C-alpha cells in the first residue's frame, strides 16, 4: 500500500490541484464515494459491531477515509471562488457553497449509520476547518461549535456504548478488565517503554494484551518499543511536517490552493495529534489512525493523495516565483497564458 500510495501521490501531484478541483471531477469523486458509502450501509459486512469496509477479495476499502478528502476539496473549490470574487464567507449566505454543506451532511449521516460517530465528526470538523481558514465570522463559528457540542452530548447520552467510552475516558481503572481494558493496556504499554524502550519487535503489548495494537493504538506500541526518546522524535517529525505544510499554505497565492493546503494540513497533522492524544488518554477513543504509522491501506492512500495535492500547491508557488523573477518583457509575453492556466475551471 505504501508503494501504491507513492504512485498515487505522484499522479495527483503531476496533474496538479487545479485539475482535481475541476467542478466535474470533484462531483464525480463525490458520487463515487457516495455510492461506496451506500454499499457499506446496505451490504457491508459487520466487523466488531460496525460495517465500514468494502471487501474486494483480499483487499478492503474504507470509503469514509476518502470522504474526508472530498469534503476538503469541495470546500476549497467553492470557498476559493468566493474569496477570489471578494465575497464575504458565511455559513448562512446564499451561493454555491451551500452544496458543500449539503455534501458534508450527506457523508456525515452515511458514516454515522455505520456506526462511526468519530469519523462523522471528523468529516464535519474538516469542513468547518476550511471555513475557518476562509474567514467565517467568529459569531457563526461559536454558534456552530456550540450546536455541534450539544449534538455530540445528545448522541452520547442516546447510546450506552458511547456513554461507556466517556466513562472509560475519565477513569479507565473503574473497570480495568472490562470496558477500560484497552485504555489501561495502552497506558501500561506507553509507561513500560521507559526512556529508550524495549527495542524493535520486543513490545509485549501487541502480543494479545492491547486490542487494535496495529491500527488505532499503534502509537502505544511505538512508545513501548522506542521509549520516550523515540516518541519525542516522532512528535518532532510531525511538528516539522506541520511547519512545512503551514509554510506552503501561507505562501499560496491562489485562494483555492491556500484553502486546499490548509485543509490537508488539518487532515494530516490534526489526525496525528488526535490519535496520539487518544492513545495517551487525553481524548476519548474515537478510532482515528496515526498517519504513516497505523496499519490501513485506505488511510495510507488517502494521506499520500492529500500530500500530492499539497505538493502541487507548492509547485504552483514555485512556478509563480519563477515567473515573477523573469524580465518584464518575458512576463508580459507570458501573462495571458499564466492567467488562463491559473483561473481555469
CSV table of C-alpha atoms in Angstrom, one decimal:
chain,number,residue,atom,x,y,z
A,1,UNK,CA,0.0,0.0,0.0
A,2,UNK,CA,2.9,2.3,0.7
A,3,UNK,CA,4.2,1.8,-2.9
A,4,UNK,CA,0.8,2.2,-4.4
A,5,UNK,CA,0.3,5.3,-2.3
A,6,UNK,CA,3.5,6.7,-3.6
A,7,UNK,CA,2.3,6.2,-7.2
A,8,UNK,CA,-1.0,7.9,-6.3
A,9,UNK,CA,0.9,10.8,-4.8
A,10,UNK,CA,3.0,11.2,-7.9
A,11,UNK,CA,0.0,11.1,-10.2
A,12,UNK,CA,-2.0,13.5,-8.1
A,13,UNK,CA,0.9,15.9,-8.0
A,14,UNK,CA,1.7,15.5,-11.7
A,15,UNK,CA,-1.8,16.6,-12.8
A,16,UNK,CA,-1.9,19.4,-10.3
A,17,UNK,CA,-4.6,20.6,-7.8
A,18,UNK,CA,-6.3,22.8,-10.4
A,19,UNK,CA,-7.1,19.7,-12.4
A,20,UNK,CA,-8.6,17.9,-9.4
A,21,UNK,CA,-10.6,20.9,-8.3
A,22,UNK,CA,-12.4,21.0,-11.7
A,23,UNK,CA,-16.1,21.1,-11.0
A,24,UNK,CA,-16.9,17.9,-13.0
A,25,UNK,CA,-14.1,15.8,-11.5
A,26,UNK,CA,-15.0,17.0,-8.0
A,27,UNK,CA,-18.6,15.9,-8.2
A,28,UNK,CA,-17.7,12.7,-10.0
A,29,UNK,CA,-15.4,11.9,-7.0
A,30,UNK,CA,-18.3,12.8,-4.6
A,31,UNK,CA,-20.6,10.5,-6.4
A,32,UNK,CA,-18.2,7.6,-6.3
A,33,UNK,CA,-17.6,7.9,-2.6
A,34,UNK,CA,-21.3,8.4,-2.0
A,35,UNK,CA,-22.1,5.1,-3.8
A,36,UNK,CA,-19.4,3.3,-1.8
A,37,UNK,CA,-20.8,4.6,1.5
A,38,UNK,CA,-24.3,3.4,0.4
A,39,UNK,CA,-22.9,0.0,-0.4
A,40,UNK,CA,-21.3,-0.2,3.0
A,41,UNK,CA,-24.5,0.8,4.8
A,42,UNK,CA,-26.7,-1.5,2.8
A,43,UNK,CA,-24.5,-4.6,2.1
A,44,UNK,CA,-21.4,-4.1,4.2
A,45,UNK,CA,-20.1,-6.9,6.4
A,46,UNK,CA,-20.1,-6.1,10.1
A,47,UNK,CA,-16.8,-6.4,11.8
A,48,UNK,CA,-16.6,-5.9,15.6
A,49,UNK,CA,-20.1,-4.4,15.6
A,50,UNK,CA,-19.5,-1.9,12.7
A,51,UNK,CA,-19.8,-2.1,9.0
A,52,UNK,CA,-17.2,0.2,7.5
A,53,UNK,CA,-15.4,-1.6,4.7
A,54,UNK,CA,-16.0,-2.9,1.2
A,55,UNK,CA,-14.2,-6.2,0.6
A,56,UNK,CA,-12.9,-7.0,-2.9
A,57,UNK,CA,-11.2,-10.3,-2.4
A,58,UNK,CA,-8.1,-9.8,-0.2
A,59,UNK,CA,-8.4,-6.0,-0.4
A,60,UNK,CA,-10.7,-3.9,1.9
A,61,UNK,CA,-11.6,-0.3,1.2
A,62,UNK,CA,-12.9,2.1,3.8
A,63,UNK,CA,-14.9,4.8,1.9
A,64,UNK,CA,-15.2,7.1,4.9
A,65,UNK,CA,-11.5,7.8,4.7
A,66,UNK,CA,-11.9,9.2,1.1
A,67,UNK,CA,-14.9,11.2,2.2
A,68,UNK,CA,-12.6,13.3,4.3
A,69,UNK,CA,-10.5,14.5,1.3
A,70,UNK,CA,-13.5,15.0,-0.9
A,71,UNK,CA,-15.1,17.4,1.6
A,72,UNK,CA,-11.9,19.4,1.9
A,73,UNK,CA,-11.6,19.7,-1.9
A,74,UNK,CA,-15.2,20.8,-2.3
A,75,UNK,CA,-14.9,23.4,0.4
A,76,UNK,CA,-11.6,24.7,-1.1
A,77,UNK,CA,-13.2,24.9,-4.6
A,78,UNK,CA,-16.3,26.9,-3.7
A,79,UNK,CA,-15.0,29.0,-0.9
A,80,UNK,CA,-11.9,29.8,-3.0
A,81,UNK,CA,-14.2,31.2,-5.7
A,82,UNK,CA,-16.0,33.3,-3.1
A,83,UNK,CA,-12.7,34.7,-1.8
A,84,UNK,CA,-11.5,35.4,-5.4
A,85,UNK,CA,-14.6,37.4,-6.1
A,86,UNK,CA,-14.2,39.3,-2.8
A,87,UNK,CA,-17.4,37.9,-1.3
A,88,UNK,CA,-17.9,37.6,2.4
A,89,UNK,CA,-17.6,33.9,3.6
A,90,UNK,CA,-20.6,32.9,5.7
A,91,UNK,CA,-22.2,29.6,6.6
A,92,UNK,CA,-25.7,31.1,6.0
A,93,UNK,CA,-25.0,33.2,2.9
A,94,UNK,CA,-26.7,32.1,-0.3
A,95,UNK,CA,-24.5,30.7,-3.0
A,96,UNK,CA,-22.9,27.5,-4.4
A,97,UNK,CA,-21.0,26.9,-1.2
A,98,UNK,CA,-24.3,25.5,0.3
A,99,UNK,CA,-23.6,22.5,-1.8
A,100,UNK,CA,-20.5,21.9,0.3
A,101,UNK,CA,-22.6,21.9,3.5
A,102,UNK,CA,-25.1,19.5,1.9
A,103,UNK,CA,-22.4,17.2,0.7
A,104,UNK,CA,-20.8,17.2,4.1
A,105,UNK,CA,-24.1,16.5,5.8
A,106,UNK,CA,-24.8,13.6,3.5
A,107,UNK,CA,-21.4,12.0,4.1
A,108,UNK,CA,-21.7,12.5,7.9
A,109,UNK,CA,-25.1,10.8,8.0
A,110,UNK,CA,-24.0,7.8,6.0
A,111,UNK,CA,-20.8,7.4,8.1
A,112,UNK,CA,-22.8,7.8,11.3
A,113,UNK,CA,-25.1,4.9,10.3
A,114,UNK,CA,-22.1,2.5,10.1
A,115,UNK,CA,-22.0,3.4,13.1
A,116,UNK,CA,-18.9,5.6,13.3
A,117,UNK,CA,-19.6,8.8,15.2
A,118,UNK,CA,-15.9,9.7,15.4
A,119,UNK,CA,-15.3,9.7,11.7
A,120,UNK,CA,-18.6,11.5,11.0
A,121,UNK,CA,-17.5,14.2,13.5
A,122,UNK,CA,-14.1,14.4,11.8
A,123,UNK,CA,-15.7,14.9,8.4
A,124,UNK,CA,-17.8,17.8,9.7
A,125,UNK,CA,-14.8,19.3,11.5
A,126,UNK,CA,-12.6,19.2,8.4
A,127,UNK,CA,-15.3,21.1,6.5
A,128,UNK,CA,-15.5,23.7,9.3
A,129,UNK,CA,-11.7,23.9,9.4
A,130,UNK,CA,-11.7,25.1,5.8
A,131,UNK,CA,-14.4,27.6,6.6
A,132,UNK,CA,-12.3,28.9,9.5
A,133,UNK,CA,-9.3,29.4,7.2
A,134,UNK,CA,-11.6,31.2,4.7
A,135,UNK,CA,-12.5,33.7,7.4
A,136,UNK,CA,-16.0,32.7,8.6
A,137,UNK,CA,-17.4,35.2,11.2
A,138,UNK,CA,-16.5,34.4,14.8
A,139,UNK,CA,-20.1,34.6,15.9
A,140,UNK,CA,-21.2,31.9,13.4
A,141,UNK,CA,-18.2,29.8,14.4
A,142,UNK,CA,-19.2,29.9,18.1
A,143,UNK,CA,-22.8,29.1,17.3
A,144,UNK,CA,-21.8,26.1,15.1
A,145,UNK,CA,-19.3,24.8,17.7
A,146,UNK,CA,-21.9,25.1,20.4
A,147,UNK,CA,-24.5,23.3,18.4
A,148,UNK,CA,-22.0,20.6,17.5
A,149,UNK,CA,-21.1,20.1,21.1
A,150,UNK,CA,-24.7,19.9,22.1
A,151,UNK,CA,-25.4,17.4,19.3
A,152,UNK,CA,-22.4,15.3,20.5
A,153,UNK,CA,-23.7,15.3,24.0
A,154,UNK,CA,-27.1,14.1,22.9
A,155,UNK,CA,-25.6,11.4,20.7
A,156,UNK,CA,-23.5,10.2,23.5
A,157,UNK,CA,-26.4,10.1,26.0
A,158,UNK,CA,-28.5,8.3,23.5
A,159,UNK,CA,-26.1,5.4,23.3
A,160,UNK,CA,-25.0,3.2,26.2
A,161,UNK,CA,-21.9,2.2,24.2
A,162,UNK,CA,-20.8,5.8,23.8
A,163,UNK,CA,-21.5,6.6,27.5
A,164,UNK,CA,-19.2,3.7,28.4
A,165,UNK,CA,-16.5,5.2,26.3
A,166,UNK,CA,-16.8,8.5,28.0
A,167,UNK,CA,-16.7,6.9,31.4
A,168,UNK,CA,-13.6,4.9,30.4
A,169,UNK,CA,-12.0,8.1,29.2
A,170,UNK,CA,-12.4,9.8,32.6
A,171,UNK,CA,-11.3,6.8,34.6
A,172,UNK,CA,-10.3,3.6,32.8
A,173,UNK,CA,-9.4,1.9,36.1
A,174,UNK,CA,-13.1,1.7,37.1
A,175,UNK,CA,-13.2,-1.5,35.0
A,176,UNK,CA,-9.6,-2.4,34.1
A,177,UNK,CA,-10.6,-5.9,33.0
A,178,UNK,CA,-13.7,-4.9,31.0
A,179,UNK,CA,-14.6,-1.6,29.4
A,180,UNK,CA,-11.4,0.1,30.5
A,181,UNK,CA,-9.1,-2.7,29.4
A,182,UNK,CA,-8.0,-1.2,26.1
A,183,UNK,CA,-7.1,2.2,27.6
A,184,UNK,CA,-5.4,0.6,30.6
A,185,UNK,CA,-3.3,-1.6,28.4
A,186,UNK,CA,-2.4,1.4,26.2
A,187,UNK,CA,-1.2,3.4,29.2
A,188,UNK,CA,0.8,0.4,30.6
A,189,UNK,CA,2.4,-0.1,27.2
A,190,UNK,CA,3.5,3.6,27.0
A,191,UNK,CA,4.7,3.6,30.6
A,192,UNK,CA,6.7,0.4,30.2
A,193,UNK,CA,8.7,1.8,27.4
A,194,UNK,CA,10.7,3.9,29.8
A,195,UNK,CA,13.4,6.2,28.3
A,196,UNK,CA,14.7,4.1,25.4
A,197,UNK,CA,12.1,1.4,25.0
A,198,UNK,CA,12.2,-2.3,24.7
A,199,UNK,CA,13.6,-2.1,21.2
A,200,UNK,CA,12.1,-3.0,17.8
A,201,UNK,CA,9.7,-6.0,17.8
A,202,UNK,CA,10.0,-6.5,21.6
A,203,UNK,CA,6.9,-4.7,22.7
A,204,UNK,CA,4.8,-7.1,24.7
A,205,UNK,CA,1.7,-5.1,24.4
A,206,UNK,CA,1.0,-6.3,20.9
A,207,UNK,CA,1.0,-10.0,22.0
A,208,UNK,CA,-2.7,-10.4,22.9
A,209,UNK,CA,-2.6,-7.6,25.5
A,210,UNK,CA,-3.6,-4.4,23.7
A,211,UNK,CA,-6.5,-4.7,21.2
A,212,UNK,CA,-6.1,-2.9,17.9
A,213,UNK,CA,-2.4,-2.7,18.5
A,214,UNK,CA,-1.6,-2.4,14.8
A,215,UNK,CA,-4.3,0.2,13.9
A,216,UNK,CA,-5.7,2.9,16.3
A,217,UNK,CA,-3.3,2.1,19.1
A,218,UNK,CA,-0.1,1.6,17.1
A,219,UNK,CA,1.4,4.7,18.8
A,220,UNK,CA,1.2,2.9,22.2
A,221,UNK,CA,3.3,0.0,20.9
A,222,UNK,CA,5.7,2.5,19.2
A,223,UNK,CA,6.2,4.2,22.6
A,224,UNK,CA,6.8,0.8,24.2
A,225,UNK,CA,9.4,-0.3,21.7
A,226,UNK,CA,11.1,3.1,21.3
A,227,UNK,CA,10.6,4.7,24.7
A,228,UNK,CA,10.3,8.4,25.5
A,229,UNK,CA,13.2,9.3,23.1
A,230,UNK,CA,11.5,7.6,20.1
A,231,UNK,CA,8.1,9.1,20.9
A,232,UNK,CA,9.7,12.6,21.2
A,233,UNK,CA,11.5,12.2,17.8
A,234,UNK,CA,8.2,11.1,16.2
A,235,UNK,CA,6.4,14.1,17.6
A,236,UNK,CA,9.1,16.4,16.4
A,237,UNK,CA,8.9,14.9,12.9
A,238,UNK,CA,5.2,15.6,12.8
A,239,UNK,CA,5.8,19.1,14.1
A,240,UNK,CA,8.3,19.7,11.3
A,241,UNK,CA,5.9,18.2,8.8
A,242,UNK,CA,3.2,20.6,10.1
A,243,UNK,CA,5.5,23.5,9.9
A,244,UNK,CA,6.3,22.7,6.2
A,245,UNK,CA,2.6,22.3,5.4
A,246,UNK,CA,1.8,25.6,7.1
A,247,UNK,CA,4.6,27.3,5.2
A,248,UNK,CA,3.2,26.1,1.9
A,249,UNK,CA,-0.3,27.2,2.9
A,250,UNK,CA,0.7,30.7,3.9
A,251,UNK,CA,2.7,31.3,0.7
A,252,UNK,CA,0.0,30.1,-1.6
A,253,UNK,CA,-1.2,32.9,-3.9
A,254,UNK,CA,-4.2,31.1,-5.3
A,255,UNK,CA,-7.2,31.2,-2.9
A,256,UNK,CA,-8.2,27.7,-3.8
A,257,UNK,CA,-4.7,26.4,-3.3
A,258,UNK,CA,-4.5,28.3,0.0
A,259,UNK,CA,-7.7,26.7,1.4
A,260,UNK,CA,-6.8,23.2,0.0
A,261,UNK,CA,-3.4,23.3,1.6
A,262,UNK,CA,-4.9,24.4,4.9
A,263,UNK,CA,-7.5,21.6,4.8
A,264,UNK,CA,-4.8,19.0,4.0
A,265,UNK,CA,-2.8,20.3,7.0
A,266,UNK,CA,-5.8,19.9,9.2
A,267,UNK,CA,-6.3,16.4,7.8
A,268,UNK,CA,-2.8,15.0,8.3
A,269,UNK,CA,-1.5,16.9,11.3
A,270,UNK,CA,-4.9,17.1,13.1
A,271,UNK,CA,-5.5,13.4,12.9
A,272,UNK,CA,-2.0,12.7,14.1
A,273,UNK,CA,-2.4,14.9,17.1
A,274,UNK,CA,-5.9,13.4,17.8
A,275,UNK,CA,-4.6,9.9,17.6
A,276,UNK,CA,-1.6,10.5,20.0
A,277,UNK,CA,-3.9,12.3,22.4
A,278,UNK,CA,-6.4,9.5,22.3
A,279,UNK,CA,-3.8,6.8,22.9
A,280,UNK,CA,-2.5,8.8,25.9
A,281,UNK,CA,-6.0,9.2,27.4
A,282,UNK,CA,-6.2,12.9,26.7
A,283,UNK,CA,-9.1,12.4,24.3
A,284,UNK,CA,-11.7,9.7,24.3
A,285,UNK,CA,-11.3,6.7,21.9
A,286,UNK,CA,-12.6,7.9,18.5
A,287,UNK,CA,-11.0,5.5,16.1
A,288,UNK,CA,-8.5,7.8,14.4
A,289,UNK,CA,-5.5,6.2,12.8
A,290,UNK,CA,-2.0,7.6,13.2
A,291,UNK,CA,-0.9,8.7,9.7
A,292,UNK,CA,2.0,6.6,8.3
A,293,UNK,CA,2.2,4.5,11.5
A,294,UNK,CA,-1.1,2.7,11.9
A,295,UNK,CA,-1.9,-0.2,9.6
A,296,UNK,CA,-4.6,0.6,7.0
A,297,UNK,CA,-4.4,0.8,3.2
A,298,UNK,CA,-7.2,3.3,2.7
A,299,UNK,CA,-5.7,5.7,5.2
A,300,UNK,CA,-2.3,5.4,3.6
A,301,UNK,CA,-3.6,6.0,0.1
A,302,UNK,CA,-5.7,8.9,1.3
A,303,UNK,CA,-2.8,10.5,3.1
A,304,UNK,CA,-0.4,10.2,0.1
A,305,UNK,CA,-3.1,11.6,-2.3
A,306,UNK,CA,-3.6,14.5,0.1
A,307,UNK,CA,0.1,15.2,0.2
A,308,UNK,CA,0.2,15.0,-3.6
A,309,UNK,CA,-2.4,17.8,-3.7
A,310,UNK,CA,-0.4,19.9,-1.2
A,311,UNK,CA,2.8,19.4,-3.1
A,312,UNK,CA,1.1,20.6,-6.3
A,313,UNK,CA,0.2,23.8,-4.5
A,314,UNK,CA,3.9,24.1,-3.7
A,315,UNK,CA,4.8,23.5,-7.3
A,316,UNK,CA,2.4,26.3,-8.2
A,317,UNK,CA,4.1,28.7,-5.8
A,318,UNK,CA,7.5,27.8,-7.3
A,319,UNK,CA,6.3,28.5,-10.8
A,320,UNK,CA,4.8,31.8,-9.7
A,321,UNK,CA,8.1,32.8,-8.1
A,322,UNK,CA,10.0,31.9,-11.2
A,323,UNK,CA,7.6,33.9,-13.3
A,324,UNK,CA,7.9,37.0,-11.1
A,325,UNK,CA,11.7,36.7,-11.4
A,326,UNK,CA,11.6,36.9,-15.2
A,327,UNK,CA,12.4,40.2,-17.0
A,328,UNK,CA,9.4,42.5,-17.6
A,329,UNK,CA,9.3,41.7,-21.3
A,330,UNK,CA,9.0,37.9,-20.8
A,331,UNK,CA,6.4,38.4,-18.1
A,332,UNK,CA,4.2,40.4,-20.5
A,333,UNK,CA,4.5,37.8,-23.2
A,334,UNK,CA,3.5,35.0,-20.7
A,335,UNK,CA,0.8,37.0,-18.9
A,336,UNK,CA,-2.1,35.7,-20.9
A,337,UNK,CA,-1.0,32.1,-20.7
A,338,UNK,CA,-0.5,32.3,-17.0
A,339,UNK,CA,-3.9,33.9,-16.4
A,340,UNK,CA,-5.7,31.2,-18.5
A,341,UNK,CA,-3.9,28.4,-16.7
A,342,UNK,CA,-4.3,30.0,-13.2
A,343,UNK,CA,-8.1,30.5,-13.3
A,344,UNK,CA,-9.1,27.6,-15.4
A,345,UNK,CA,-12.3,25.8,-14.2
